């Protein structure tokens, strides 16, 4: 699909802006789900921490101050707190991509001038991988929601950890792998700090009819339509 899209639009697209090797660094995150969605629940704090520690970031090729971080959205505006928080913490929140055709969306994405674009969508609902195929930034990375390989030449790297992508699986990836220590999954602990504090209280389990520690409670926070009898039966077999 992405290859066909590039063939169709290739002659209409201007060339991407050249990278400035000694300038400041501009990073953009591209996503369909900057709204009340698990993706936004995870990355909301990412933009906040980028904002707080912008000057502390350095690139692997020498000191380059992080000048600006953008959120490039092409999904719905649900007026949620999550969306508003990302818009407030990002240096630029560009969401009119949802209203633009392919060529105009590529031009608008390039206008931010990012040296690095991080695609948060992969091959999931709402993806616009063709934007990456048109090369909206000199370096393009895959991250978070789709940890498998894209199989696409437009993504230069993928941000992973040794659990989600064991080193022996690296050979099947078309992307170069950037391994983070611990876990690759970002979370917004500040928004949910009160929940964590409550969960740690001695009487929290009893208040919800759950057995005391160290009894393990298994939870699944997927949508109900994923809890079909066949899958649930397989999970129970694993636990047994």
Short mmCIF file of C-alpha atoms in Angstrom, two decimals:
data_model
loop_
_atom_site.label_atom_id
_atom_site.label_comp_id
_atom_site.label_asym_id
_atom_site.label_seq_id
_atom_site.Cartn_x
_atom_site.Cartn_y
_atom_site.Cartn_z
CA UNK A 1 0.00 0.00 0.00
CA UNK A 2 2.68 2.50 1.00
CA UNK A 3 4.76 1.70 -2.08
CA UNK A 4 1.77 2.25 -4.35
CA UNK A 5 0.97 5.52 -2.57
CA UNK A 6 4.51 6.78 -3.11
CA UNK A 7 4.43 5.82 -6.79
CA UNK A 8 1.12 7.66 -7.20
CA UNK A 9 2.17 10.86 -5.41
CA UNK A 10 5.93 10.84 -5.94
CA UNK A 11 6.02 13.35 -8.79
CA UNK A 12 3.74 15.75 -6.91
CA UNK A 13 5.80 15.98 -3.74
CA UNK A 14 8.56 18.53 -3.18
CA UNK A 15 11.87 17.12 -1.91
CA UNK A 16 12.28 16.94 1.88
CA UNK A 17 14.19 19.72 3.60
CA UNK A 18 17.89 18.94 4.16
CA UNK A 19 19.07 18.19 7.68
CA UNK A 20 21.26 20.70 9.50
CA UNK A 21 23.98 18.59 11.16
CA UNK A 22 25.14 21.23 13.63
CA UNK A 23 21.84 22.91 14.46
CA UNK A 24 19.37 22.34 17.23
CA UNK A 25 17.22 19.24 17.26
CA UNK A 26 13.50 19.20 16.43
CA UNK A 27 11.51 16.01 17.04
CA UNK A 28 7.94 15.22 15.98
CA UNK A 29 5.66 12.37 17.08
CA UNK A 30 3.10 11.29 14.50
CA UNK A 31 -0.11 9.54 15.56
CA UNK A 32 -3.78 8.93 14.86
CA UNK A 33 -4.64 8.49 18.54
CA UNK A 34 -3.91 11.81 20.23
CA UNK A 35 -7.26 11.58 22.04
CA UNK A 36 -8.87 9.46 24.78
CA UNK A 37 -7.07 6.31 23.64
CA UNK A 38 -4.47 4.03 25.30
CA UNK A 39 -1.75 5.55 23.12
CA UNK A 40 -2.41 9.04 24.45
CA UNK A 41 -2.73 7.66 27.98
CA UNK A 42 0.85 6.39 27.67
CA UNK A 43 2.52 9.28 25.83
CA UNK A 44 0.85 12.19 27.60
CA UNK A 45 3.68 12.37 30.11
CA UNK A 46 6.30 12.01 27.38
CA UNK A 47 5.57 15.50 26.07
CA UNK A 48 5.59 16.90 29.60
CA UNK A 49 9.04 15.45 30.31
CA UNK A 50 10.36 16.63 26.97
CA UNK A 51 9.23 20.12 27.90
CA UNK A 52 10.81 20.02 31.35
CA UNK A 53 14.15 18.65 30.28
CA UNK A 54 14.42 20.00 26.77
CA UNK A 55 17.88 21.49 27.23
CA UNK A 56 19.23 18.32 28.86
CA UNK A 57 18.73 16.09 25.83
CA UNK A 58 21.67 15.34 23.61
CA UNK A 59 21.89 13.43 20.36
CA UNK A 60 24.16 10.42 19.92
CA UNK A 61 26.32 12.40 17.47
CA UNK A 62 27.37 15.12 19.85
CA UNK A 63 25.67 17.91 21.80
CA UNK A 64 22.57 19.26 20.11
CA UNK A 65 20.05 21.02 22.29
CA UNK A 66 16.48 19.83 21.86
CA UNK A 67 14.80 22.92 20.49
CA UNK A 68 11.20 21.80 19.98
CA UNK A 69 8.91 18.78 20.11
CA UNK A 70 5.75 18.53 18.02
CA UNK A 71 2.69 16.29 17.97
CA UNK A 72 1.56 15.62 14.40
CA UNK A 73 -1.98 14.29 14.64
CA UNK A 74 -4.30 13.00 11.96
CA UNK A 75 -7.10 11.62 14.15
CA UNK A 76 -10.33 12.90 15.61
CA UNK A 77 -10.60 15.78 18.05
CA UNK A 78 -12.60 14.38 20.98
CA UNK A 79 -11.92 17.39 23.26
CA UNK A 80 -10.58 15.01 25.91
CA UNK A 81 -8.25 15.94 28.76
CA UNK A 82 -5.59 13.70 27.26
CA UNK A 83 -5.66 15.52 23.96
CA UNK A 84 -5.65 18.91 25.63
CA UNK A 85 -2.69 17.95 27.81
CA UNK A 86 -0.60 16.82 24.83
CA UNK A 87 -1.48 19.99 22.94
CA UNK A 88 -0.44 22.10 25.94
CA UNK A 89 2.88 20.36 26.54
CA UNK A 90 4.03 20.02 22.93
CA UNK A 91 5.79 23.00 21.38
CA UNK A 92 3.56 22.53 18.36
CA UNK A 93 0.34 20.56 18.01
CA UNK A 94 -0.48 20.10 14.35
CA UNK A 95 -3.74 18.23 13.89
CA UNK A 96 -5.15 19.57 10.66
CA UNK A 97 -3.44 16.64 8.92
CA UNK A 98 -6.74 14.83 9.44
CA UNK A 99 -8.36 17.30 7.04
CA UNK A 100 -5.62 17.22 4.42
CA UNK A 101 -4.98 15.00 1.46
CA UNK A 102 -1.74 13.12 1.16
CA UNK A 103 0.37 15.73 -0.60
CA UNK A 104 -0.76 18.63 1.60
CA UNK A 105 -0.30 16.49 4.73
CA UNK A 106 3.29 15.71 3.74
CA UNK A 107 4.03 19.39 3.16
CA UNK A 108 2.43 20.37 6.49
CA UNK A 109 4.41 17.67 8.33
CA UNK A 110 7.68 18.85 6.80
CA UNK A 111 6.92 22.47 7.66
CA UNK A 112 7.75 21.83 11.33
CA UNK A 113 11.30 21.06 10.23
CA UNK A 114 11.86 17.95 12.35
CA UNK A 115 15.15 16.10 12.04
CA UNK A 116 13.48 13.06 13.65
CA UNK A 117 9.91 11.87 13.23
CA UNK A 118 8.63 9.10 15.49
CA UNK A 119 5.72 7.12 14.07
CA UNK A 120 3.52 5.89 16.93
CA UNK A 121 0.99 4.10 14.76
CA UNK A 122 2.63 1.38 12.69
CA UNK A 123 0.23 -0.98 10.93
CA UNK A 124 -2.75 -0.22 13.19
CA UNK A 125 -6.12 1.46 12.76
CA UNK A 126 -5.88 4.91 11.20
CA UNK A 127 -2.28 4.64 10.06
CA UNK A 128 -0.95 7.00 7.40
CA UNK A 129 2.29 5.21 6.72
CA UNK A 130 2.39 6.90 3.32
CA UNK A 131 3.49 10.09 5.10
CA UNK A 132 6.63 8.31 6.23
CA UNK A 133 7.06 6.81 2.80
CA UNK A 134 7.27 10.36 1.47
CA UNK A 135 10.09 11.01 4.00
CA UNK A 136 8.82 13.84 6.18
CA UNK A 137 12.07 13.88 8.17
CA UNK A 138 15.67 12.78 7.57
CA UNK A 139 15.40 10.17 10.35
CA UNK A 140 12.16 8.25 10.92
CA UNK A 141 11.60 5.83 13.79
CA UNK A 142 8.87 3.39 14.80
CA UNK A 143 7.82 3.33 18.43
CA UNK A 144 5.35 1.98 20.97
CA UNK A 145 2.03 0.74 19.58
CA UNK A 146 3.25 -1.58 16.84
CA UNK A 147 6.44 -3.23 18.11
CA UNK A 148 6.72 -5.61 15.15
CA UNK A 149 8.67 -4.76 12.04
CA UNK A 150 6.91 -2.52 9.56
CA UNK A 151 8.68 -4.19 6.66
CA UNK A 152 8.95 -0.71 5.16
CA UNK A 153 12.15 0.92 3.97
CA UNK A 154 10.96 4.35 5.12
CA UNK A 155 11.46 3.62 8.83
CA UNK A 156 15.13 3.78 9.71
CA UNK A 157 14.86 2.40 13.23
CA UNK A 158 12.51 1.03 15.86
CA UNK A 159 12.64 1.79 19.59
CA UNK A 160 12.26 -1.47 21.54
CA UNK A 161 13.48 -3.38 24.59
CA UNK A 162 14.96 -6.90 24.99
CA UNK A 163 11.60 -8.33 26.09
CA UNK A 164 9.36 -7.05 23.32
CA UNK A 165 12.05 -7.82 20.72
CA UNK A 166 14.59 -10.42 21.89
CA UNK A 167 17.99 -9.90 20.24
CA UNK A 168 17.62 -13.13 18.28
CA UNK A 169 14.52 -11.67 16.60
CA UNK A 170 16.39 -8.63 15.29
CA UNK A 171 17.22 -10.41 12.04
CA UNK A 172 13.59 -10.24 10.86
CA UNK A 173 13.36 -6.46 11.27
CA UNK A 174 13.88 -4.11 8.37
CA UNK A 175 14.56 -1.33 10.90
CA UNK A 176 17.72 -0.87 12.95
CA UNK A 177 16.79 -1.53 16.57
CA UNK A 178 17.31 0.99 19.34
CA UNK A 179 17.17 -0.90 22.65
CA UNK A 180 16.04 0.94 25.76
CA UNK A 181 17.02 -0.41 29.19
CA UNK A 182 14.23 -1.92 31.26
CA UNK A 183 11.10 -1.34 29.23
CA UNK A 184 10.44 0.57 26.04
CA UNK A 185 6.91 1.49 27.15
CA UNK A 186 6.49 5.04 28.36
CA UNK A 187 3.81 5.74 30.99
CA UNK A 188 2.34 8.84 32.59
CA UNK A 189 2.87 8.12 36.25
CA UNK A 190 1.99 11.62 37.40
CA UNK A 191 -1.61 11.54 36.19
CA UNK A 192 -2.16 8.18 37.84
CA UNK A 193 -0.09 8.75 40.98
CA UNK A 194 -3.23 8.95 43.11
CA UNK A 195 -4.40 5.59 41.76
CA UNK A 196 -1.06 3.96 42.57
CA UNK A 197 -1.09 5.43 46.07
CA UNK A 198 -4.61 4.17 46.67
CA UNK A 199 -3.78 0.70 45.34
CA UNK A 200 -0.89 0.42 47.80
CA UNK A 201 -3.11 1.21 50.81
CA UNK A 202 -3.53 -1.73 53.22
CA UNK A 203 -7.32 -1.86 52.88
CA UNK A 204 -7.55 -1.23 49.12
CA UNK A 205 -7.99 -4.87 48.16
CA UNK A 206 -10.56 -5.64 50.81
CA UNK A 207 -12.63 -2.65 49.73
CA UNK A 208 -13.08 -4.30 46.33
CA UNK A 209 -13.56 -7.86 47.55
CA UNK A 210 -10.07 -9.00 46.52
CA UNK A 211 -7.88 -11.37 48.59
CA UNK A 212 -4.95 -9.84 50.52
CA UNK A 213 -1.35 -9.88 49.40
CA UNK A 214 0.63 -11.89 48.34
CA UNK A 215 -2.27 -13.42 46.38
CA UNK A 216 -1.85 -12.46 42.70
CA UNK A 217 -4.81 -10.87 40.93
CA UNK A 218 -4.77 -11.22 37.15
CA UNK A 219 -6.32 -8.37 35.18
CA UNK A 220 -6.96 -7.69 31.53
CA UNK A 221 -7.79 -4.17 30.43
CA UNK A 222 -8.61 -4.90 26.81
CA UNK A 223 -11.98 -4.10 25.30
CA UNK A 224 -14.78 -6.54 26.13
CA UNK A 225 -15.03 -7.72 22.52
CA UNK A 226 -11.55 -9.21 22.90
CA UNK A 227 -12.68 -11.49 25.73
CA UNK A 228 -14.13 -14.20 23.51
CA UNK A 229 -14.58 -17.70 25.03
CA UNK A 230 -11.83 -19.31 22.95
CA UNK A 231 -9.19 -16.75 23.95
CA UNK A 232 -10.29 -16.73 27.57
CA UNK A 233 -10.05 -20.53 27.65
CA UNK A 234 -6.50 -20.39 26.33
CA UNK A 235 -5.52 -17.87 29.01
CA UNK A 236 -6.95 -20.11 31.72
CA UNK A 237 -4.99 -23.07 30.36
CA UNK A 238 -1.78 -21.05 30.59
CA UNK A 239 -2.52 -20.07 34.20
CA UNK A 240 -3.30 -23.66 35.15
#
